[in-house]
Amino acid sequence: MKLYVDPGHGGNDPGAQGNGLNEKDITLDIAQRIRSILLNDYEDAEVMMSRTDDAAKSLSQRTNEANAWGAQFYLSIHINSGPSSALGYEDYIYSGLPDSAATAKYQDFLHEEIAKLNQLADRGQKRANFHVLRESAMPALLSENGFISNAHDSELMKQPSWRQNVAQGHANGLARAFGLSRKAAPAPAPAPNPAPGPGKLYKLIAGSFTSIENANNRAASLHSQGIEAFVKAVTISGKTWYRVQAGAFSSPENAQAHLGQIRQAGYSDAFLIAE
Ligand SMILES: [Zn+2]
């Protein structure tokens, strides 16, 4: 699924401002989190961002880019503003669409999943003639994630955990709308204390991945901490796993001690295999 994520505003256009916050910063943070969740947790998500930093970009540039790329969904992230008493969440699809449009169904999914996690008052599902909704060639939704002008909503916006939940709600809605499949969980770790036996070799696996890119990233991370490691492909039940091996030991005690060190260094998914 090709998703275009559009953090509203940017550069010399801060968007709405209030309670010490700029809309452009909150929208960028939420959008980055949406991208990370989709790329980390789902097999079939491709993400293009209208901006990945504090850059200025016109509305036409954004929709032209999404159209040229052939995005299958356009998701625009915004923060609302109004009188200090106004608060809550709402989302928009294009006003010119018939009720039977697929976009209306996608809005149902997104709205429901976002509202579950965002701790905001629900202002409902709406329609508008906004540029990004009208000029995008694919289904599009614009979410207004609370009011920057409201004390309650803006207090939430300052919390990274809230921004993560809002991003997760968007990702959950997209996963439902497009039937995205989750990535397989890592291979189950064998028993932590393999029985000693003659001629056995205890391999210390500091992570096992279905993606070679993730495995290479893990090996690089280990190297940066002074731990030697290499990536080896193995096939288990017809599926290829990329194991990051960080040592092999003939003594189980020795292997166990190194496993403890690796876990201490933050690689809690490390495990031993006896061969
Ligand atoms: Zn905005």
Short mmCIF file of N, CA, C and O and ligand atoms in Angstrom, two decimals, residues 8-9 15-16 23 27 77-80 144, ligand 1:
data_model
loop_
_atom_site.label_atom_id
_atom_site.label_comp_id
_atom_site.label_asym_id
_atom_site.label_seq_id
_atom_site.Cartn_x
_atom_site.Cartn_y
_atom_site.Cartn_z
N GLY A 8 0.97 18.82 8.06
CA GLY A 8 0.53 20.15 7.65
C GLY A 8 1.54 21.25 7.97
O GLY A 8 2.29 21.15 8.93
N HIS A 9 1.58 22.27 7.05
CA HIS A 9 2.39 23.49 7.25
C HIS A 9 3.89 23.19 7.21
O HIS A 9 4.28 22.17 6.68
N GLY A 15 1.52 27.31 10.84
CA GLY A 15 0.18 26.82 11.12
C GLY A 15 -0.36 27.49 12.35
O GLY A 15 0.05 28.61 12.69
N ALA A 16 -1.27 26.83 13.05
CA ALA A 16 -1.84 27.42 14.27
C ALA A 16 -0.79 27.47 15.36
O ALA A 16 0.13 26.65 15.40
N GLU A 23 1.77 24.42 15.34
CA GLU A 23 1.11 23.28 14.68
C GLU A 23 2.10 22.48 13.84
O GLU A 23 2.09 21.26 13.84
N THR A 27 2.48 18.35 13.94
CA THR A 27 2.06 17.53 12.79
C THR A 27 3.24 16.70 12.26
O THR A 27 3.08 15.54 11.90
N ILE A 77 -2.08 15.52 8.18
CA ILE A 77 -2.14 15.64 9.64
C ILE A 77 -2.15 17.12 10.02
O ILE A 77 -1.26 17.88 9.61
N HIS A 78 -3.15 17.53 10.79
CA HIS A 78 -3.25 18.92 11.23
C HIS A 78 -3.64 19.01 12.70
O HIS A 78 -4.04 18.03 13.31
N ILE A 79 -3.49 20.23 13.22
CA ILE A 79 -3.92 20.57 14.57
C ILE A 79 -4.86 21.76 14.44
O ILE A 79 -4.59 22.69 13.67
N ASN A 80 -5.95 21.74 15.18
CA ASN A 80 -6.99 22.76 15.09
C ASN A 80 -6.68 23.97 15.96
O ASN A 80 -5.81 23.92 16.82
N GLU A 144 -7.75 16.53 12.20
CA GLU A 144 -7.48 17.70 13.06
C GLU A 144 -7.40 17.17 14.49
O GLU A 144 -8.41 16.90 15.13
ZN ZN B 1 -3.39 23.11 9.74
#
